[in-house]
PDB file of C-alpha atoms in Angstrom:
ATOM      1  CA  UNK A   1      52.769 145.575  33.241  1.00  0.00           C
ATOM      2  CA  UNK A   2      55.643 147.605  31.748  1.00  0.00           C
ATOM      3  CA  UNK A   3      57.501 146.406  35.074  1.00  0.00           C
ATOM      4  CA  UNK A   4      56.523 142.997  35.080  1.00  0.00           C
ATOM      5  CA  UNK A   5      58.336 143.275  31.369  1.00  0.00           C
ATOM      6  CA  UNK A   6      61.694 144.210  32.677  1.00  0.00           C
ATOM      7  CA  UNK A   7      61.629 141.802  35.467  1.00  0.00           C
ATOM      8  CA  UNK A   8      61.199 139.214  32.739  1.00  0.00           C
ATOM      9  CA  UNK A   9      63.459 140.573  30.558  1.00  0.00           C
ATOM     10  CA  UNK A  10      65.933 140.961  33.119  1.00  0.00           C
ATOM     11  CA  UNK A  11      65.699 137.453  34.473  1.00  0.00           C
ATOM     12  CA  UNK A  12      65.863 136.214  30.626  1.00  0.00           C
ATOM     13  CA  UNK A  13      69.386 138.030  30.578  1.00  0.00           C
ATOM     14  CA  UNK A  14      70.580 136.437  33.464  1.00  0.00           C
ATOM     15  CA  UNK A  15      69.609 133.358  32.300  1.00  0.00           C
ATOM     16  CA  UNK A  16      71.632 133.645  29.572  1.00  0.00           C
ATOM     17  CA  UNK A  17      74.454 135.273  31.607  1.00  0.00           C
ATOM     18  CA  UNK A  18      74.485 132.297  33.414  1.00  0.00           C
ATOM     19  CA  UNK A  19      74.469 129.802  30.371  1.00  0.00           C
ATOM     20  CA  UNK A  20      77.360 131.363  29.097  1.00  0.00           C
ATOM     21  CA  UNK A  21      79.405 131.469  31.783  1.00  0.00           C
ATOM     22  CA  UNK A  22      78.726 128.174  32.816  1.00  0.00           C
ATOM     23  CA  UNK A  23      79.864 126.931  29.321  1.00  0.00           C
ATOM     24  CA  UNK A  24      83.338 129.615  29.477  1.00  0.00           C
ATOM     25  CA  UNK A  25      83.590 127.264  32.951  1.00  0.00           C
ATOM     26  CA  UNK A  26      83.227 123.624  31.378  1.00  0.00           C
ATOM     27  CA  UNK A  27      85.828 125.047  28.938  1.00  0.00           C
ATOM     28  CA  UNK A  28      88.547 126.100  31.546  1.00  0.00           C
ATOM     29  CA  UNK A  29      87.903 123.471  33.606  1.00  0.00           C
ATOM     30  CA  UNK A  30      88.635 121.193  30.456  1.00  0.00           C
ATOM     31  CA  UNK A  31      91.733 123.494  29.891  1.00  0.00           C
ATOM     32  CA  UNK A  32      92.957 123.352  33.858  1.00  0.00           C
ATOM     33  CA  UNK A  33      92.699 119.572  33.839  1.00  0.00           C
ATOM     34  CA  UNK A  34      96.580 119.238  32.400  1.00  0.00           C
ATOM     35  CA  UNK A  35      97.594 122.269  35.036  1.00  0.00           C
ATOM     36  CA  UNK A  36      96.533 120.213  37.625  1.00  0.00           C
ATOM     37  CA  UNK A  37      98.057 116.576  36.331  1.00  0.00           C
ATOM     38  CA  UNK A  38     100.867 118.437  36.485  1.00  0.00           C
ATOM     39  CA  UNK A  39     100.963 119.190  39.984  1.00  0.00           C
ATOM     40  CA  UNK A  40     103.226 116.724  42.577  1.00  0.00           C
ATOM     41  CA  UNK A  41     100.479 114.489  44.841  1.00  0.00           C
ATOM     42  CA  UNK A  42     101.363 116.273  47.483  1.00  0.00           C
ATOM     43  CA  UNK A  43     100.139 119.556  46.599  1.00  0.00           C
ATOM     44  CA  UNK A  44      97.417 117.382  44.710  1.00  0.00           C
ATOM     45  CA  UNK A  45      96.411 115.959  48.688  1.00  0.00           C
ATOM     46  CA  UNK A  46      97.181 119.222  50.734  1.00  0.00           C
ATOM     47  CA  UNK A  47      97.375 122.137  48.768  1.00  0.00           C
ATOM     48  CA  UNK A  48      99.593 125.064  48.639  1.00  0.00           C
ATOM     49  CA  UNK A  49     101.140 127.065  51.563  1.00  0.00           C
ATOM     50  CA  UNK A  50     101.160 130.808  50.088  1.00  0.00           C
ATOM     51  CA  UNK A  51     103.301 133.632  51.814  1.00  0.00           C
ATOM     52  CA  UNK A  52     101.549 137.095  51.361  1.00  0.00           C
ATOM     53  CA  UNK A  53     103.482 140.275  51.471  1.00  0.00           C
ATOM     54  CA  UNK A  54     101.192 141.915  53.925  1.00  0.00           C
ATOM     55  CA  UNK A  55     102.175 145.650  53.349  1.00  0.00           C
ATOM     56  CA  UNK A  56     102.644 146.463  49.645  1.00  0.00           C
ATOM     57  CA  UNK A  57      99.685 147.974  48.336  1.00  0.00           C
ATOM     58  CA  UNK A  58      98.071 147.340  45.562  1.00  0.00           C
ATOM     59  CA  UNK A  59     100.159 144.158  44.805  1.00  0.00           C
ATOM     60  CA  UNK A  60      99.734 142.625  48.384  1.00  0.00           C
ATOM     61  CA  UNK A  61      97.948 144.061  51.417  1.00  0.00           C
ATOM     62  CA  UNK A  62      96.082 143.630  54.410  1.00  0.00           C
ATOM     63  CA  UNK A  63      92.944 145.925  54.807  1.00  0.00           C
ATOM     64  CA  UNK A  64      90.401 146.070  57.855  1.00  0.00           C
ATOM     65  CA  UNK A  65      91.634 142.185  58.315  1.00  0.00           C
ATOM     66  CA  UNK A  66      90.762 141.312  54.645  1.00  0.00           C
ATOM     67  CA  UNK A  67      93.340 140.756  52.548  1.00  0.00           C
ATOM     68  CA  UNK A  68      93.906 142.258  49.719  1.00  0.00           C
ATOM     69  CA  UNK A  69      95.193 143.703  46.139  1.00  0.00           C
ATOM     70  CA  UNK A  70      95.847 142.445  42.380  1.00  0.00           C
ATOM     71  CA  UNK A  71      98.814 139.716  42.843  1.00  0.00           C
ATOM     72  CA  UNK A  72      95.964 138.480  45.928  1.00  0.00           C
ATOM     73  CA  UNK A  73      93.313 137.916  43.119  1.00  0.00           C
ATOM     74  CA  UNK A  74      95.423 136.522  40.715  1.00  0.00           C
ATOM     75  CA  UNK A  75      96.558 134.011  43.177  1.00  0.00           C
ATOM     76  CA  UNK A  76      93.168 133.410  43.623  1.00  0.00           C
ATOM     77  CA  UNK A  77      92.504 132.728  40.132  1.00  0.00           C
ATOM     78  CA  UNK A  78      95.174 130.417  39.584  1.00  0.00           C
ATOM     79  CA  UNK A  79      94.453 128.066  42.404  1.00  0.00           C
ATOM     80  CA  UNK A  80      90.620 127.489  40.832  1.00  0.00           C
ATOM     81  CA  UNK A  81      92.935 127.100  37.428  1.00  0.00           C
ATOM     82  CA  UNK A  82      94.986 124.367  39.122  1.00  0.00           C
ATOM     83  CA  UNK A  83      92.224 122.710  40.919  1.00  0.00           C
ATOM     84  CA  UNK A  84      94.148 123.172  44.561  1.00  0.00           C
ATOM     85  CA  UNK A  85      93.429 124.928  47.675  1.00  0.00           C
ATOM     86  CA  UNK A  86      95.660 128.095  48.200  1.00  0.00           C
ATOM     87  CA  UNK A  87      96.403 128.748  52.187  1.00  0.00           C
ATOM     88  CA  UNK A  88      97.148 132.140  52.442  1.00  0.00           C
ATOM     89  CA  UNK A  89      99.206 133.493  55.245  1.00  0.00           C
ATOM     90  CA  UNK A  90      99.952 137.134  55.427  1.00  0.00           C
ATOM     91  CA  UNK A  91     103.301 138.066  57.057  1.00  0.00           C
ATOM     92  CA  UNK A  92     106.329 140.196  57.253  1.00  0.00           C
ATOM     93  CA  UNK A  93     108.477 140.711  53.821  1.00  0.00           C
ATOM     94  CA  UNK A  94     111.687 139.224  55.479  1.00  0.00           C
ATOM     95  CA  UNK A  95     110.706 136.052  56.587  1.00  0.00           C
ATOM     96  CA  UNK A  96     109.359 134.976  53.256  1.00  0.00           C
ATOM     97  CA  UNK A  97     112.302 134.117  51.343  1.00  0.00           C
ATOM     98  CA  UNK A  98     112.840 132.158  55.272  1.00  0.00           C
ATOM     99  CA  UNK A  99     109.906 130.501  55.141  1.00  0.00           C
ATOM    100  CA  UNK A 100     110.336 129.179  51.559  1.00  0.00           C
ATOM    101  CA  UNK A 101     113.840 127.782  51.874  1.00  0.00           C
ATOM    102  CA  UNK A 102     112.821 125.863  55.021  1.00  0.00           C
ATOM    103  CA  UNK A 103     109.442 124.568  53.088  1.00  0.00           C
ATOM    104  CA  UNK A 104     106.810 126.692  55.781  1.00  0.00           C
ATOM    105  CA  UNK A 105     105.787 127.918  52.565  1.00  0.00           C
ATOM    106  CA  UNK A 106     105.748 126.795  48.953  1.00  0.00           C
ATOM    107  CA  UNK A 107     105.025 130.364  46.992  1.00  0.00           C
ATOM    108  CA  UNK A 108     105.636 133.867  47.757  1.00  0.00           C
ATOM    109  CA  UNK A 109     103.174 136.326  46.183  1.00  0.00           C
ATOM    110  CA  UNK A 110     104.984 139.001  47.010  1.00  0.00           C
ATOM    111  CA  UNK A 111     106.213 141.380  44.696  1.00  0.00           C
ATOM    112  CA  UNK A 112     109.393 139.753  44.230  1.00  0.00           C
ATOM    113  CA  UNK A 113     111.894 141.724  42.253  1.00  0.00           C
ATOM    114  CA  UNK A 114     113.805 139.576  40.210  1.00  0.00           C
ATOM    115  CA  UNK A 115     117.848 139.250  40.772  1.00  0.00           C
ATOM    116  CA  UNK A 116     120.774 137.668  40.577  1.00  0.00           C
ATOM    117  CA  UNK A 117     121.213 137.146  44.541  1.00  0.00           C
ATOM    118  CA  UNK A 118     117.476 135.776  44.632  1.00  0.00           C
ATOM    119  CA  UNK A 119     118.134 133.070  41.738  1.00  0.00           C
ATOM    120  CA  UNK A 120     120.680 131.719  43.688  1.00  0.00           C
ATOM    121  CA  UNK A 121     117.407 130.467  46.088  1.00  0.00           C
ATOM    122  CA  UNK A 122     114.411 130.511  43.659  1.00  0.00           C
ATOM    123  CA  UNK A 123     112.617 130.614  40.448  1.00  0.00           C
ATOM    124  CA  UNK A 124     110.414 133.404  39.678  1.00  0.00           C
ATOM    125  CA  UNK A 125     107.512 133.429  37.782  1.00  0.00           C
ATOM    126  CA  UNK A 126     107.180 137.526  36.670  1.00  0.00           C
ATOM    127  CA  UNK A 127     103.379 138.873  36.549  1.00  0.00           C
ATOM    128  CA  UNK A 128     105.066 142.472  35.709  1.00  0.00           C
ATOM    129  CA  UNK A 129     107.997 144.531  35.234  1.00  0.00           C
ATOM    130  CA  UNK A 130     108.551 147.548  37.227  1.00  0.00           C
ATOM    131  CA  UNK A 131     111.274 149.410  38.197  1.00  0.00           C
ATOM    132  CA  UNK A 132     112.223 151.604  41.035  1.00  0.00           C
ATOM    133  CA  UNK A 133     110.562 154.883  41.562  1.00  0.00           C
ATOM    134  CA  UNK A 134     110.816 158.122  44.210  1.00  0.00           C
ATOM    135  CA  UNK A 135     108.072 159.484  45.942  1.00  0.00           C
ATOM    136  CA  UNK A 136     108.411 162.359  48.365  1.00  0.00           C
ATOM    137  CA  UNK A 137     106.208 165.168  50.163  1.00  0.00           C
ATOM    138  CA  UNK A 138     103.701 167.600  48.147  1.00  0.00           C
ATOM    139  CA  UNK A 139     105.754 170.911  48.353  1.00  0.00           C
ATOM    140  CA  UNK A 140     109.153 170.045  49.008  1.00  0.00           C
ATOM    141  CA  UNK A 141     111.665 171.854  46.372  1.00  0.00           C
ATOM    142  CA  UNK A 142     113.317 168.756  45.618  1.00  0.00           C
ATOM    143  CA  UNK A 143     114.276 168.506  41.793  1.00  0.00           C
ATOM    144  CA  UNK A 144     115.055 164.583  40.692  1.00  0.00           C
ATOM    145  CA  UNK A 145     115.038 163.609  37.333  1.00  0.00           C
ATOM    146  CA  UNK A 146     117.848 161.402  37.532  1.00  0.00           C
ATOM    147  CA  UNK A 147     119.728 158.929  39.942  1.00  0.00           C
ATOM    148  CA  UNK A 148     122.546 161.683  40.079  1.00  0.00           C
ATOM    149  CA  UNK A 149     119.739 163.741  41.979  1.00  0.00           C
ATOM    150  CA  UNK A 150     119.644 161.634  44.668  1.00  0.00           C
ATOM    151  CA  UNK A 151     123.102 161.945  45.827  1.00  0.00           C
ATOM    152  CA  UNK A 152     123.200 164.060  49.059  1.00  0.00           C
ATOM    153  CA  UNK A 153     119.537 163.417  50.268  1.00  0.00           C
ATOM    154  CA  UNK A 154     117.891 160.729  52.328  1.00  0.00           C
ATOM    155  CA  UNK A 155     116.252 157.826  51.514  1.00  0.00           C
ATOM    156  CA  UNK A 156     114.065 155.443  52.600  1.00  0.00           C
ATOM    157  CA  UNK A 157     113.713 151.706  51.927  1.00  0.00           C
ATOM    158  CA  UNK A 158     112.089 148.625  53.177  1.00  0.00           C
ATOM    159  CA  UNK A 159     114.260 146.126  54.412  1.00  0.00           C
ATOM    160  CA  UNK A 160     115.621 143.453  52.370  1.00  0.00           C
ATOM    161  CA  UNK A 161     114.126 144.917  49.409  1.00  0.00           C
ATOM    162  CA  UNK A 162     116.383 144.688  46.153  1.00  0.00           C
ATOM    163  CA  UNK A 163     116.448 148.593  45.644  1.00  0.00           C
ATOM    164  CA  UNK A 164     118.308 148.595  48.843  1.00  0.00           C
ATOM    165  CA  UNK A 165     121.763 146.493  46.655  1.00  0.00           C
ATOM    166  CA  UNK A 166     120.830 148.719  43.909  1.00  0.00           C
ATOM    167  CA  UNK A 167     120.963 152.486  45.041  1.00  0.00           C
ATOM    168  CA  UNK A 168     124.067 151.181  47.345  1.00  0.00           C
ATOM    169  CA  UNK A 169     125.989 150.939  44.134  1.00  0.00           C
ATOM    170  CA  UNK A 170     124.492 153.980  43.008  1.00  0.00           C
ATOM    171  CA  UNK A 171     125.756 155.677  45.944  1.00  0.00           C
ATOM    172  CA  UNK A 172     129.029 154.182  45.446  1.00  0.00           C
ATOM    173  CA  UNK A 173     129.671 154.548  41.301  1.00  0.00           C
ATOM    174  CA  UNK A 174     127.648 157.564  40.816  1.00  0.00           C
ATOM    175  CA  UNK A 175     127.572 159.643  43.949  1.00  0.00           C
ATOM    176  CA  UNK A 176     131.024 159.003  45.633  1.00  0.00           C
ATOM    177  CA  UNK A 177     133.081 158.054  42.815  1.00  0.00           C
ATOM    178  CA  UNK A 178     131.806 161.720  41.071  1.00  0.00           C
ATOM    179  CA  UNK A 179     132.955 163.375  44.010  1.00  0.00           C
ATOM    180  CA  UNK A 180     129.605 163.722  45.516  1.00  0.00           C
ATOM    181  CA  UNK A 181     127.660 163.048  49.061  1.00  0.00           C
ATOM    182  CA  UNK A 182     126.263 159.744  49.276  1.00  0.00           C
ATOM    183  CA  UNK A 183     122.796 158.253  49.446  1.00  0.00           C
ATOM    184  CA  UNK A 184     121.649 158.144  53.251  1.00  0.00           C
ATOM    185  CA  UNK A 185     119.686 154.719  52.762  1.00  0.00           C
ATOM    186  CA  UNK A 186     116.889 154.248  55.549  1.00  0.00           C
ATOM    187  CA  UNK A 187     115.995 151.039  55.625  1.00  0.00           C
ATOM    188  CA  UNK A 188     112.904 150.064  57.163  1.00  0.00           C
ATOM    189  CA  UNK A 189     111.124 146.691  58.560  1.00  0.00           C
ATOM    190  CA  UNK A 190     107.513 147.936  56.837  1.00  0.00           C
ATOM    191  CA  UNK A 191     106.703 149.479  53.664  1.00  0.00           C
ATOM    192  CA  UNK A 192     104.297 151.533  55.842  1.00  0.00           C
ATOM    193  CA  UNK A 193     107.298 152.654  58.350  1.00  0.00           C
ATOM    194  CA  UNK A 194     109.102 153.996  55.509  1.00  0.00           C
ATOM    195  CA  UNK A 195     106.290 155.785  53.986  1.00  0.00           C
ATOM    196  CA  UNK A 196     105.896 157.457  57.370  1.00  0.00           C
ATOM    197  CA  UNK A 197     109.478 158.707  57.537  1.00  0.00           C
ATOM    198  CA  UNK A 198     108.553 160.820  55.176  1.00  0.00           C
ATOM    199  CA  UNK A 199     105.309 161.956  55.547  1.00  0.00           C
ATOM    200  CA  UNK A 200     106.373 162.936  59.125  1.00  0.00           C
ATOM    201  CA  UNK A 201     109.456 164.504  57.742  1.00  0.00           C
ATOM    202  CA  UNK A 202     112.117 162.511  59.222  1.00  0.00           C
ATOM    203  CA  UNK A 203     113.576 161.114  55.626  1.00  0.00           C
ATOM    204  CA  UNK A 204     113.369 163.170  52.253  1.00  0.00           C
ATOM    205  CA  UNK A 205     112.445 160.626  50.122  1.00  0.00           C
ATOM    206  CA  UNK A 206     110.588 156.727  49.677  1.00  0.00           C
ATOM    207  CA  UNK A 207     112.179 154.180  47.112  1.00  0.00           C
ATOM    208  CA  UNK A 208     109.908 151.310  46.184  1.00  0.00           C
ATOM    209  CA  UNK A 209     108.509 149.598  43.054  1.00  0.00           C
ATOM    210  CA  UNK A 210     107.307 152.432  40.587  1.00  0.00           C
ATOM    211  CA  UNK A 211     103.690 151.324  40.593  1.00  0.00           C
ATOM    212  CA  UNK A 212     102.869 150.598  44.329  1.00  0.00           C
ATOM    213  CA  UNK A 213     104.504 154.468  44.734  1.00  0.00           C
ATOM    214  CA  UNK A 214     102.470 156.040  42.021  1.00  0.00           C
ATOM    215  CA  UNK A 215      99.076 153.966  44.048  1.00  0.00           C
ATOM    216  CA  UNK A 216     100.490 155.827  47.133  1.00  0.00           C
ATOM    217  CA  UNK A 217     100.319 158.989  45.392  1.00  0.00           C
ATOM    218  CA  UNK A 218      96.874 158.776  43.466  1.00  0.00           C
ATOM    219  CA  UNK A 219      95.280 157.501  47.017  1.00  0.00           C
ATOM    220  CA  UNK A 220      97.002 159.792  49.257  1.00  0.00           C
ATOM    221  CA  UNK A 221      97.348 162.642  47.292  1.00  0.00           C
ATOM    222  CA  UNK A 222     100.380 163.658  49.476  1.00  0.00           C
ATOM    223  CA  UNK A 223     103.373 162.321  47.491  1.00  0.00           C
ATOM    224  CA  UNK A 224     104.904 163.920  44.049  1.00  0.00           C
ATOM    225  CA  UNK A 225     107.074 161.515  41.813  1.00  0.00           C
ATOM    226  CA  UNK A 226     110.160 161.906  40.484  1.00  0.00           C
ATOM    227  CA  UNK A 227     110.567 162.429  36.841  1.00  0.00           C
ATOM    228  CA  UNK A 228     112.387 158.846  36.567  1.00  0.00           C
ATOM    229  CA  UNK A 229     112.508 155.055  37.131  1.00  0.00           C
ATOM    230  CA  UNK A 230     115.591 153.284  37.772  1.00  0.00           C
ATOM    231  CA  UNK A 231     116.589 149.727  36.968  1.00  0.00           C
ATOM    232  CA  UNK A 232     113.471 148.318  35.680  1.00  0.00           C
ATOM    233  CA  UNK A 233     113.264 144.087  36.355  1.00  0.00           C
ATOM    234  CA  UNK A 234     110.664 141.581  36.104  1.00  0.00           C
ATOM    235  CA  UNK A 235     108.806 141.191  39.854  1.00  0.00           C
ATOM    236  CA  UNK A 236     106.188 138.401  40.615  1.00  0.00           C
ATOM    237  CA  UNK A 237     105.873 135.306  42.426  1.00  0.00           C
ATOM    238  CA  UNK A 238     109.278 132.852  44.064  1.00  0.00           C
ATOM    239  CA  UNK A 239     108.799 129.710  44.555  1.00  0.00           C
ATOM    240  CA  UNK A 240     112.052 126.943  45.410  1.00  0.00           C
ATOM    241  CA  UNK A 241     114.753 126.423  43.003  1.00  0.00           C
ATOM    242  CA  UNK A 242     113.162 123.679  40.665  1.00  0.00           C
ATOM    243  CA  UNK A 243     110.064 122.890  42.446  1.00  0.00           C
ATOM    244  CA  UNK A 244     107.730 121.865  40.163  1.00  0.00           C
ATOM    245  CA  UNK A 245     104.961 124.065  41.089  1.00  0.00           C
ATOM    246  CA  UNK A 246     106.954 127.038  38.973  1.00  0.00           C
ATOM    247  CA  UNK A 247     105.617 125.707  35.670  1.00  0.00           C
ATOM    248  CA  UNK A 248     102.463 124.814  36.954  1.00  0.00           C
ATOM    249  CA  UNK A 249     102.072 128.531  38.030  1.00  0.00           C
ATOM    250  CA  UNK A 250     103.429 129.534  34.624  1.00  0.00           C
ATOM    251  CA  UNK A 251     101.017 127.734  32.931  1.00  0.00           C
ATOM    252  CA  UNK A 252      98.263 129.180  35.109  1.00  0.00           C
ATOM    253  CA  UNK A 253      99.405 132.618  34.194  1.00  0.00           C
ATOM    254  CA  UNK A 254     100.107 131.873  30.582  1.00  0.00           C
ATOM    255  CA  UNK A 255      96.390 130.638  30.613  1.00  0.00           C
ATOM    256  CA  UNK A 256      95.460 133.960  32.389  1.00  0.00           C
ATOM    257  CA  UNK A 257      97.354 135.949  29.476  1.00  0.00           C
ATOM    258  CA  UNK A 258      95.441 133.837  26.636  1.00  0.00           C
ATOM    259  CA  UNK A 259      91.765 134.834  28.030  1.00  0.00           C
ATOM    260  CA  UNK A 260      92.333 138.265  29.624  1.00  0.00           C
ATOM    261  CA  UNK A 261      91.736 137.199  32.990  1.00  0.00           C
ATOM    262  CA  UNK A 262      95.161 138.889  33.899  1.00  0.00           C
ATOM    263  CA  UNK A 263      94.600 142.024  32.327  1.00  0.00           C
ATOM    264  CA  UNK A 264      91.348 142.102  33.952  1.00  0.00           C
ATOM    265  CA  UNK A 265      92.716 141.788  37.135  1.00  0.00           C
ATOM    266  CA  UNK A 266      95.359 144.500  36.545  1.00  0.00           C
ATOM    267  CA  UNK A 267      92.817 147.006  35.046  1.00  0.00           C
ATOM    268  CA  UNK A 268      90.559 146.653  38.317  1.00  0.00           C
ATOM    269  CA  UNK A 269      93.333 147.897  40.266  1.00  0.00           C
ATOM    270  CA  UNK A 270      94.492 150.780  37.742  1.00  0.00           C
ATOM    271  CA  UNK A 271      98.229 148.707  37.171  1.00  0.00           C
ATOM    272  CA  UNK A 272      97.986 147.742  33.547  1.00  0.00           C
ATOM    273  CA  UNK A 273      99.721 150.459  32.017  1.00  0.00           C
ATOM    274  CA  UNK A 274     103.318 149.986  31.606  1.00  0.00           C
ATOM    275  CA  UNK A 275     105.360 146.849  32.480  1.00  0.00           C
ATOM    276  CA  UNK A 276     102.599 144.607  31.952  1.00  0.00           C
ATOM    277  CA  UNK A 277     103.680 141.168  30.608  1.00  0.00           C
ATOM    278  CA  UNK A 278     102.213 139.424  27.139  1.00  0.00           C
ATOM    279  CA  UNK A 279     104.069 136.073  27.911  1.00  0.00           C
ATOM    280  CA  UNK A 280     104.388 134.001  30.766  1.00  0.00           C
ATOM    281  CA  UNK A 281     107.914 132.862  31.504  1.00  0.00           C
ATOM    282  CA  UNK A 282     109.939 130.720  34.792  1.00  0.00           C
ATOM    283  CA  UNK A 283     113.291 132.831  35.365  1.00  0.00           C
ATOM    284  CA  UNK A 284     115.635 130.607  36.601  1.00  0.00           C
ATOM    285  CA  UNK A 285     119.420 130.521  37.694  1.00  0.00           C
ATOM    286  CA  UNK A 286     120.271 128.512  34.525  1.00  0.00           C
ATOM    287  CA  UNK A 287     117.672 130.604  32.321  1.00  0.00           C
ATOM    288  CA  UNK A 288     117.983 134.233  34.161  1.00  0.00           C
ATOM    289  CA  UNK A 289     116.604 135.329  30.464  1.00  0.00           C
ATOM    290  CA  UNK A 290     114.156 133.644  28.768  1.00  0.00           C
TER     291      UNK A 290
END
């Protein structure tokens, strides 16, 4: 009887689980209605092509053939917001920029760090900021707690990534202009190549975004950090240079901000400690700052 109780008691809860959540649903939907107006017909008719950064875990990632990661279910979460199909394709970090100026795509969830050479091509719609950190093998006597450090030593990058311009000039203002050896910059055509380099020993240290290194580090327990972050920027989504679809995603995010479905998302995957964001904003060419 006691049994019979719970299983009544149980089903009365989801009952009311469900009652609730169906009325938080009629609400967004009423709230997603303007976020969808507000889409072009054509991505009204056909939906949006979405470049995934397949490598970059736990933004973007491919897993057992599932794909993967926090930026993955927030894009998720905004295309129910807009009312459109996403099409997700999973590729290579170089030919997304590519693919976007040419139109195969029409986002890029992928990490994007946020500069002055990428405004030149597209908007950016931040979901963090995050800087540049240093991982680098359990046991090795290496002592970096600041860019200075990393003069002399080897490092390794993905290719095309922004920290590649960066610690180029910091090889060329701090390390060479003080009258010391340069950075040996690695660069790599996967995150996962240059992550090998130097687990197998054949570069001293990784450069990537700060929290995707410390994720490496928790799951692997391989990697030590430095004691520093360099040149901290906003990173998120690109889409084209005035495309439309930037504010729609802004509002979808903004929307995301306003009912804690984005800090949800980030605390599910351990990243919403620092550089999370309590405003949505589009960083443009003409509005690198708002």
């Amino acid at each position: 009887m006691a049994y019979q109780s719970g299983i009544n008691l149980l089903r009365a809860a989801s009952l009311a689980g469900a009652l609730f959540a169906s009325a938080l649903s009629a609400h967004a939907a009423e709230g997603d209605k303007a976020l969808h107006d507000a889409l072009s017909e054509s991505y009204k008719s056909n939906g949006v092509n979405i470049a995934v950064f397949n490598d970059w875990p736990p933004d973007e990632f491919v897993e057992n053939g599932e794909l993967k990661g926090w930026s993955v279910d927030m894009a998720k979460a905004m295309s129910e917001r807009l009312g459109v199909p996403f099409k997700f394709d999973p590729t290579s970090f170089d030919v997304i920029i590519p693919g976007l100026a040419s139109k195969r795509y029409d986002a890029g969830f992928s990490s994007f760090g946020v500069t002055t050479e990428r405004l030149e091509v597209l908007d950016f719609i931040p979901q963090r900021k995050e800087g540049t950190g240093y991982a680098f093998l359990k046991g090795k006597d290496l002592k970096l707690g600041e860019e200075k450090d990393l003069c002399g030593h080897s490092v390794a990058l993905l290719t095309g990534a922004w920290d590649f311009q960066y610690l180029t000039k910091v090889s060329d203002e701090t390390c060479v202009a003080g009258g010391l050896k340069p950075i040996e910059l690695q660069q790599f055509t996967t995150q996962n190549a240059a992550e090998l380099a130097v687990s197998s020993g054949r570069v001293e240290i990784v450069a990537a975004g700060s929290a995707k290194l410390a994720y490496l580090a928790k799951q692997t327990g391989k990697f030590d950090m430095a004691g520093f972050i360099s040149n901290a920027v906003y990173n998120g989504i690109g889409v084209r240079k005035g495309d439309p679809l930037g504010p729609a995603l802004k509002g979808a995010l903004q929307a995301m901000m306003d009912d804690g479905s984005y800090k949800a998302i980030m605390a599910n995957w351990g990243v919403d400690g620092a550089g999370m964001l309590d405003k949505a904003i589009l960083v443009t060419k003409d509005d690198p700052n708002p």
